[in-house]
CSV table of N, CA and C in Angstrom, one decimal:
chain,number,residue,atom,x,y,z
A,14,MET,N,-7.0,-60.9,-24.4
A,14,MET,CA,-7.9,-60.2,-23.5
A,14,MET,C,-8.6,-59.2,-24.4
A,15,ASN,N,-9.9,-59.1,-24.1
A,15,ASN,CA,-10.8,-58.2,-24.9
A,15,ASN,C,-10.5,-56.7,-24.4
A,16,ARG,N,-10.4,-55.8,-25.3
A,16,ARG,CA,-10.1,-54.4,-24.9
A,16,ARG,C,-11.2,-53.8,-24.1
A,17,HIS,N,-12.4,-54.3,-24.0
A,17,HIS,CA,-13.5,-53.8,-23.2
A,17,HIS,C,-13.5,-54.4,-21.8
A,18,GLN,N,-12.6,-55.4,-21.6
A,18,GLN,CA,-12.6,-56.0,-20.2
A,18,GLN,C,-11.8,-55.2,-19.3
A,19,ASP,N,-12.1,-55.2,-18.1
A,19,ASP,CA,-11.4,-54.6,-17.0
A,19,ASP,C,-10.1,-55.4,-16.7
A,20,SER,N,-9.0,-54.7,-16.5
A,20,SER,CA,-7.7,-55.4,-16.3
A,20,SER,C,-7.5,-55.6,-14.8
A,21,THR,N,-8.4,-55.2,-13.9
A,21,THR,CA,-8.2,-55.4,-12.5
A,21,THR,C,-8.6,-56.8,-12.1
A,22,PRO,N,-8.0,-57.4,-11.1
A,22,PRO,CA,-8.4,-58.8,-10.7
A,22,PRO,C,-9.8,-58.8,-10.2
A,23,ARG,N,-10.5,-59.9,-10.5
A,23,ARG,CA,-11.9,-60.1,-10.1
A,23,ARG,C,-11.9,-60.6,-8.6
A,24,ASN,N,-10.9,-61.2,-8.1
A,24,ASN,CA,-10.9,-61.7,-6.8
A,24,ASN,C,-10.8,-60.5,-5.8
A,25,SER,N,-11.7,-60.4,-4.8
A,25,SER,CA,-11.7,-59.2,-3.9
A,25,SER,C,-10.4,-59.2,-3.0
A,26,LYS,N,-9.9,-60.4,-2.6
A,26,LYS,CA,-8.7,-60.4,-1.8
A,26,LYS,C,-7.5,-59.9,-2.7
A,27,ALA,N,-7.4,-60.3,-3.9
A,27,ALA,CA,-6.3,-59.8,-4.8
A,27,ALA,C,-6.5,-58.3,-5.0
A,28,ALA,N,-7.7,-57.8,-5.1
A,28,ALA,CA,-7.9,-56.4,-5.4
A,28,ALA,C,-7.5,-55.6,-4.1
A,29,ALA,N,-7.7,-56.1,-3.0
A,29,ALA,CA,-7.4,-55.4,-1.7
A,29,ALA,C,-5.9,-55.4,-1.5
A,30,SER,N,-5.2,-56.5,-1.9
A,30,SER,CA,-3.8,-56.5,-1.7
A,30,SER,C,-3.0,-55.8,-2.8
A,31,ALA,N,-3.6,-55.6,-4.0
A,31,ALA,CA,-2.9,-55.0,-5.1
A,31,ALA,C,-2.7,-53.5,-4.8
A,32,PRO,N,-1.5,-53.0,-5.1
A,32,PRO,CA,-1.2,-51.6,-4.9
A,32,PRO,C,-2.1,-50.7,-5.8
A,33,ARG,N,-2.5,-49.6,-5.2
A,33,ARG,CA,-3.3,-48.7,-6.0
A,33,ARG,C,-2.4,-47.8,-6.8
A,34,ALA,N,-2.8,-47.5,-8.0
A,34,ALA,CA,-2.0,-46.6,-8.9
A,34,ALA,C,-2.0,-45.2,-8.3
A,35,GLY,N,-0.8,-44.6,-8.4
A,35,GLY,CA,-0.6,-43.2,-8.0
A,35,GLY,C,-0.2,-43.1,-6.5
A,36,ARG,N,-0.2,-44.1,-5.7
A,36,ARG,CA,0.2,-44.0,-4.3
A,36,ARG,C,1.6,-44.7,-4.2
A,37,LEU,N,2.4,-44.0,-3.4
A,37,LEU,CA,3.8,-44.5,-3.2
A,37,LEU,C,4.0,-44.8,-1.7
A,38,GLY,N,3.3,-45.5,-1.0
A,38,GLY,CA,3.6,-45.7,0.4
A,38,GLY,C,2.4,-46.0,1.1
A,39,PRO,N,2.5,-46.2,2.4
A,39,PRO,CA,1.3,-46.6,3.2
A,39,PRO,C,0.4,-45.4,3.3
A,40,GLU,N,-0.9,-45.7,3.3
A,40,GLU,CA,-1.9,-44.7,3.4
A,40,GLU,C,-1.9,-44.0,4.8
A,41,LYS,N,-1.9,-42.7,4.8
A,41,LYS,CA,-1.9,-41.9,6.0
A,41,LYS,C,-3.4,-41.6,6.4
A,42,PRO,N,-3.7,-41.7,7.6
A,42,PRO,CA,-5.1,-41.3,8.0
A,42,PRO,C,-5.2,-39.8,7.9
A,43,GLU,N,-6.4,-39.3,7.6
A,43,GLU,CA,-6.7,-37.9,7.6
A,43,GLU,C,-7.0,-37.4,8.9
A,44,GLY,N,-6.8,-36.1,9.2
A,44,GLY,CA,-7.2,-35.5,10.5
A,44,GLY,C,-5.9,-35.1,11.2
A,45,PRO,N,-6.2,-34.5,12.4
A,45,PRO,CA,-5.0,-33.9,13.2
A,45,PRO,C,-4.2,-35.0,13.9
A,46,ASP,N,-4.7,-36.2,14.1
A,46,ASP,CA,-3.9,-37.2,14.8
A,46,ASP,C,-3.3,-38.1,13.8
A,47,ARG,N,-2.2,-37.7,13.2
A,47,ARG,CA,-1.5,-38.4,12.2
A,47,ARG,C,-0.3,-39.2,12.7
A,48,HIS,N,-0.4,-39.9,13.7
A,48,HIS,CA,0.7,-40.8,14.2
A,48,HIS,C,2.0,-40.0,14.4
A,49,GLY,N,1.9,-38.9,15.1
A,49,GLY,CA,3.1,-38.2,15.4
A,49,GLY,C,3.3,-37.0,14.6
A,50,ASP,N,2.6,-36.9,13.5
A,50,ASP,CA,2.7,-35.6,12.7
A,50,ASP,C,1.9,-34.5,13.4
A,51,ALA,N,2.5,-33.3,13.4
A,51,ALA,CA,1.7,-32.2,14.0
A,51,ALA,C,0.9,-31.5,12.9
A,52,ALA,N,-0.3,-31.3,13.2
A,52,ALA,CA,-1.1,-30.6,12.2
A,52,ALA,C,-0.9,-29.1,12.5
A,53,VAL,N,-0.3,-28.4,11.5
A,53,VAL,CA,0.0,-27.0,11.7
A,53,VAL,C,-0.8,-26.2,10.7
A,54,GLU,N,-1.5,-25.2,11.3
A,54,GLU,CA,-2.2,-24.3,10.5
A,54,GLU,C,-1.4,-23.0,10.4
A,55,GLU,N,-1.2,-22.5,9.2
A,55,GLU,CA,-0.3,-21.3,9.1
A,55,GLU,C,-1.2,-20.1,9.4
A,56,ALA,N,-0.7,-19.3,10.3
A,56,ALA,CA,-1.4,-18.1,10.8
A,56,ALA,C,-1.0,-17.0,9.8
A,57,ARG,N,-2.0,-16.2,9.4
A,57,ARG,CA,-1.8,-15.1,8.5
A,57,ARG,C,-1.6,-13.9,9.5
A,58,PRO,N,-0.5,-13.2,9.3
A,58,PRO,CA,-0.4,-12.0,10.2
A,58,PRO,C,-1.4,-10.9,9.9
A,59,LYS,N,-1.9,-10.3,10.9
A,59,LYS,CA,-2.8,-9.2,10.7
A,59,LYS,C,-2.0,-7.9,10.5
A,60,VAL,N,-2.1,-7.3,9.3
A,60,VAL,CA,-1.3,-6.1,9.0
A,60,VAL,C,-2.2,-4.9,9.2
A,61,LYS,N,-1.8,-4.0,10.0
A,61,LYS,CA,-2.5,-2.8,10.4
A,61,LYS,C,-2.0,-1.7,9.5
A,62,ARG,N,-2.9,-0.9,8.9
A,62,ARG,CA,-2.6,0.2,8.1
A,62,ARG,C,-1.9,1.3,8.9
A,63,PRO,N,-0.8,1.9,8.4
A,63,PRO,CA,-0.1,2.9,9.2
A,63,PRO,C,-1.0,4.2,9.3
A,64,PRO,N,-0.8,4.9,10.4
A,64,PRO,CA,-1.6,6.1,10.6
A,64,PRO,C,-1.2,7.1,9.5
A,65,MET,N,-2.2,7.9,9.1
A,65,MET,CA,-2.0,8.9,8.0
A,65,MET,C,-1.8,10.3,8.5
A,66,PHE,N,-1.1,11.1,7.8
A,66,PHE,CA,-0.8,12.4,8.2
A,66,PHE,C,-1.0,13.4,7.1
A,67,LYS,N,-1.5,14.6,7.4
A,67,LYS,CA,-1.8,15.6,6.4
A,67,LYS,C,-0.5,16.5,6.3
A,68,VAL,N,-0.2,16.9,5.1
A,68,VAL,CA,0.9,17.9,4.9
A,68,VAL,C,0.1,19.2,4.6
A,69,MET,N,0.3,20.1,5.5
A,69,MET,CA,-0.4,21.4,5.5
A,69,MET,C,0.5,22.5,5.0
A,70,MET,N,0.1,23.3,4.1
A,70,MET,CA,0.9,24.5,3.6
A,70,MET,C,0.3,25.7,4.3
A,71,LEU,N,1.2,26.5,4.9
A,71,LEU,CA,0.8,27.7,5.6
A,71,LEU,C,1.0,29.0,4.8
A,72,ASN,N,0.1,29.9,5.0
A,72,ASN,CA,0.2,31.2,4.2
A,72,ASN,C,1.3,32.1,4.8
A,73,ASP,N,1.9,32.9,3.9
A,73,ASP,CA,2.8,34.0,4.4
A,73,ASP,C,2.6,35.1,3.4
A,74,ASP,N,3.1,36.3,3.8
A,74,ASP,CA,2.8,37.5,3.0
A,74,ASP,C,3.9,37.7,1.9
A,75,TYR,N,4.9,36.8,1.8
A,75,TYR,CA,6.0,37.0,0.9
A,75,TYR,C,6.2,36.1,-0.3
A,76,THR,N,5.8,34.8,-0.1
A,76,THR,CA,6.0,33.8,-1.2
A,76,THR,C,5.0,34.1,-2.3
A,77,PRO,N,5.5,34.2,-3.5
A,77,PRO,CA,4.6,34.5,-4.7
A,77,PRO,C,3.7,33.3,-5.0
A,78,MET,N,2.5,33.7,-5.4
A,78,MET,CA,1.5,32.6,-5.7
A,78,MET,C,1.9,31.7,-6.8
A,79,ASP,N,2.6,32.2,-7.8
A,79,ASP,CA,3.1,31.3,-8.8
A,79,ASP,C,4.1,30.2,-8.3
A,80,PHE,N,4.9,30.7,-7.3
A,80,PHE,CA,5.9,29.7,-6.7
A,80,PHE,C,5.1,28.6,-6.0
A,81,VAL,N,4.1,29.0,-5.2
A,81,VAL,CA,3.3,28.0,-4.5
A,81,VAL,C,2.7,27.0,-5.5
A,82,VAL,N,2.1,27.5,-6.6
A,82,VAL,CA,1.6,26.6,-7.6
A,82,VAL,C,2.6,25.6,-8.1
A,83,GLU,N,3.8,26.2,-8.4
A,83,GLU,CA,5.0,25.3,-8.8
A,83,GLU,C,5.3,24.2,-7.8
A,84,VAL,N,5.3,24.6,-6.6
A,84,VAL,CA,5.6,23.6,-5.5
A,84,VAL,C,4.6,22.5,-5.4
A,85,LEU,N,3.3,22.9,-5.5
A,85,LEU,CA,2.2,21.9,-5.5
A,85,LEU,C,2.3,21.0,-6.7
A,86,GLU,N,2.6,21.5,-7.8
A,86,GLU,CA,2.7,20.7,-9.0
A,86,GLU,C,3.9,19.7,-8.9
A,87,THR,N,5.0,20.2,-8.4
A,87,THR,CA,6.3,19.5,-8.3
A,87,THR,C,6.3,18.4,-7.2
A,88,PHE,N,5.9,18.8,-6.0
A,88,PHE,CA,6.1,17.9,-4.9
A,88,PHE,C,4.8,17.1,-4.6
A,89,PHE,N,3.7,17.5,-5.0
A,89,PHE,CA,2.4,16.9,-4.7
A,89,PHE,C,1.7,16.4,-6.0
A,90,ARG,N,2.3,16.4,-7.1
A,90,ARG,CA,1.8,15.9,-8.4
A,90,ARG,C,0.4,16.4,-8.7
A,91,MET,N,0.2,17.7,-8.5
A,91,MET,CA,-1.1,18.3,-8.8
A,91,MET,C,-1.1,18.8,-10.2
A,92,ASP,N,-2.2,18.9,-10.9
A,92,ASP,CA,-2.2,19.6,-12.2
A,92,ASP,C,-2.4,21.1,-11.9
A,93,ARG,N,-2.3,21.9,-12.9
A,93,ARG,CA,-2.3,23.3,-12.7
A,93,ARG,C,-3.6,23.8,-12.0
A,94,GLU,N,-4.7,23.3,-12.5
A,94,GLU,CA,-6.0,23.7,-11.9
A,94,GLU,C,-6.1,23.4,-10.4
A,95,GLN,N,-5.8,22.2,-10.1
A,95,GLN,CA,-5.9,21.8,-8.7
A,95,GLN,C,-4.9,22.5,-7.8
A,96,ALA,N,-3.6,22.7,-8.3
A,96,ALA,CA,-2.6,23.5,-7.6
A,96,ALA,C,-3.1,24.9,-7.3
A,97,THR,N,-3.7,25.5,-8.3
A,97,THR,CA,-4.2,26.9,-8.2
A,97,THR,C,-5.3,26.9,-7.1
A,98,ARG,N,-6.2,25.9,-7.1
A,98,ARG,CA,-7.3,25.9,-6.1
A,98,ARG,C,-6.7,25.8,-4.7
A,99,VAL,N,-5.7,24.9,-4.5
A,99,VAL,CA,-5.1,24.8,-3.2
A,99,VAL,C,-4.3,26.0,-2.8
A,100,MET,N,-3.6,26.6,-3.7
A,100,MET,CA,-2.9,27.9,-3.5
A,100,MET,C,-3.9,29.0,-3.0
A,101,LEU,N,-5.0,29.1,-3.6
A,101,LEU,CA,-6.0,30.1,-3.2
A,101,LEU,C,-6.6,29.8,-1.9
A,102,THR,N,-6.8,28.5,-1.5
A,102,THR,CA,-7.2,28.1,-0.2
A,102,THR,C,-6.2,28.5,0.8
A,103,VAL,N,-4.9,28.3,0.6
A,103,VAL,CA,-3.8,28.7,1.5
A,103,VAL,C,-3.9,30.2,1.6
A,104,HIS,N,-4.1,30.9,0.6
A,104,HIS,CA,-4.1,32.4,0.6
A,104,HIS,C,-5.3,33.0,1.4
A,105,THR,N,-6.4,32.4,1.2
A,105,THR,CA,-7.7,32.9,1.8
A,105,THR,C,-7.9,32.4,3.2
A,106,ARG,N,-7.6,31.2,3.5
A,106,ARG,CA,-7.9,30.6,4.8
A,106,ARG,C,-6.7,30.4,5.7
A,107,GLY,N,-5.5,30.7,5.2
A,107,GLY,CA,-4.3,30.6,6.0
A,107,GLY,C,-3.5,29.3,5.9
A,108,LYS,N,-4.2,28.3,5.5
A,108,LYS,CA,-3.5,27.0,5.3
A,108,LYS,C,-4.4,26.1,4.5
A,109,ALA,N,-3.8,25.0,4.0
A,109,ALA,CA,-4.6,24.0,3.2
A,109,ALA,C,-3.9,22.7,3.2
A,110,VAL,N,-4.6,21.6,3.0
A,110,VAL,CA,-4.0,20.3,2.9
A,110,VAL,C,-3.5,20.1,1.5
A,111,CYS,N,-2.2,19.7,1.4
A,111,CYS,CA,-1.6,19.4,0.1
A,111,CYS,C,-1.6,17.9,-0.2
A,112,GLY,N,-1.7,17.1,0.8
A,112,GLY,CA,-1.8,15.6,0.6
A,112,GLY,C,-1.8,14.9,1.9
A,113,VAL,N,-2.2,13.6,1.9
A,113,VAL,CA,-2.3,12.8,3.0
A,113,VAL,C,-1.5,11.5,2.8
A,114,TYR,N,-0.5,11.3,3.7
A,114,TYR,CA,0.5,10.2,3.5
A,114,TYR,C,0.8,9.5,4.8
A,115,PRO,N,1.5,8.4,4.8
A,115,PRO,CA,2.0,7.8,6.0
A,115,PRO,C,3.0,8.8,6.6
A,116,GLN,N,3.3,8.7,7.9
A,116,GLN,CA,4.1,9.7,8.6
A,116,GLN,C,5.4,10.0,7.9
A,117,ASP,N,6.2,9.0,7.6
A,117,ASP,CA,7.6,9.2,7.0
A,117,ASP,C,7.5,10.0,5.7
A,118,ILE,N,6.5,9.6,4.9
A,118,ILE,CA,6.4,10.3,3.6
A,118,ILE,C,5.9,11.7,3.8
A,119,ALA,N,5.0,11.9,4.7
A,119,ALA,CA,4.5,13.3,4.9
A,119,ALA,C,5.6,14.2,5.5
A,120,GLU,N,6.4,13.7,6.4
A,120,GLU,CA,7.5,14.5,6.9
A,120,GLU,C,8.5,14.8,5.9
A,121,THR,N,8.8,13.8,5.0
A,121,THR,CA,9.8,14.0,4.0
A,121,THR,C,9.3,15.1,3.0
A,122,LYS,N,8.0,15.0,2.6
A,122,LYS,CA,7.5,16.0,1.6
A,122,LYS,C,7.5,17.4,2.2
A,123,ALA,N,7.1,17.5,3.5
A,123,ALA,CA,7.1,18.8,4.1
A,123,ALA,C,8.6,19.4,4.2
A,124,ALA,N,9.5,18.6,4.5
A,124,ALA,CA,10.9,19.0,4.5
A,124,ALA,C,11.4,19.4,3.2
A,125,GLN,N,11.1,18.6,2.1
A,125,GLN,CA,11.5,19.0,0.8
A,125,GLN,C,10.9,20.3,0.3
A,126,VAL,N,9.7,20.6,0.7
A,126,VAL,CA,9.1,21.9,0.3
A,126,VAL,C,9.8,23.0,1.0
A,127,VAL,N,10.0,22.9,2.3
A,127,VAL,CA,10.7,24.0,3.0
A,127,VAL,C,12.1,24.2,2.5
A,128,ASP,N,12.8,23.1,2.2
A,128,ASP,CA,14.2,23.2,1.7
A,128,ASP,C,14.2,23.9,0.3
A,129,TYR,N,13.3,23.5,-0.5
A,129,TYR,CA,13.1,24.1,-1.9
A,129,TYR,C,12.8,25.6,-1.8
A,130,ALA,N,11.9,25.9,-0.9
A,130,ALA,CA,11.5,27.3,-0.7
A,130,ALA,C,12.7,28.1,-0.2
A,131,ARG,N,13.5,27.6,0.7
A,131,ARG,CA,14.7,28.3,1.2
A,131,ARG,C,15.7,28.5,0.1
A,132,GLU,N,15.9,27.5,-0.8
A,132,GLU,CA,16.8,27.6,-1.9
A,132,GLU,C,16.5,28.8,-2.8
A,133,HIS,N,15.2,29.1,-2.9
A,133,HIS,CA,14.7,30.1,-3.7
A,133,HIS,C,14.3,31.4,-2.9
A,134,GLN,N,14.9,31.5,-1.7
A,134,GLN,CA,14.7,32.6,-0.8
A,134,GLN,C,13.2,33.0,-0.5
A,135,HIS,N,12.4,31.9,-0.2
A,135,HIS,CA,11.0,32.2,0.1
A,135,HIS,C,10.8,31.6,1.5
A,136,PRO,N,9.9,32.2,2.3
A,136,PRO,CA,9.7,31.7,3.7
A,136,PRO,C,8.5,30.7,3.8
A,137,LEU,N,8.2,30.1,2.7
A,137,LEU,CA,7.1,29.1,2.6
A,137,LEU,C,7.2,28.0,3.7
A,138,MET,N,6.2,27.7,4.4
A,138,MET,CA,6.2,26.7,5.5
A,138,MET,C,5.2,25.6,5.3
A,139,CYS,N,5.5,24.4,5.7
A,139,CYS,CA,4.6,23.3,5.7
A,139,CYS,C,4.7,22.7,7.1
A,140,GLN,N,3.6,22.1,7.5
A,140,GLN,CA,3.6,21.3,8.7
A,140,GLN,C,2.9,20.0,8.5
A,141,VAL,N,3.1,19.1,9.4
A,141,VAL,CA,2.5,17.8,9.3
A,141,VAL,C,1.5,17.6,10.5
A,142,GLU,N,0.3,17.2,10.2
A,142,GLU,CA,-0.7,17.0,11.3
A,142,GLU,C,-1.3,15.6,11.1
A,143,ARG,N,-1.7,14.9,12.2
A,143,ARG,CA,-2.3,13.6,12.1
A,143,ARG,C,-3.7,13.8,11.4
A,144,ALA,N,-3.9,12.9,10.4
A,144,ALA,CA,-5.2,13.0,9.7
A,144,ALA,C,-6.4,12.4,10.5
């Protein structure tokens, strides 16, 4: 046989009855009516973002400014400059936003700040408000 010749049979009946390469079984029709097979489309769940809450630090007349800056750096990952700005906002306006988080995280951070302040005998307060 010449290497340029096609190896498939020339007879159309033989070609129709010859198995096709790569298929292992009867051909299945395309579409939703697959002889008893259910066409299932996987639904993607719609995920809703959780509501966000602000952690607010409240001013008092007793907590030292340096301690407030330390708290903001430690619990809210602020650099010294940003922590100083937030501390001054708390001092001049009575309160300021320290961060915005999902509810569980916001409540945890507020509780950590209050507990830390109590350990150091400071009356510093934080509250959580819906953003």
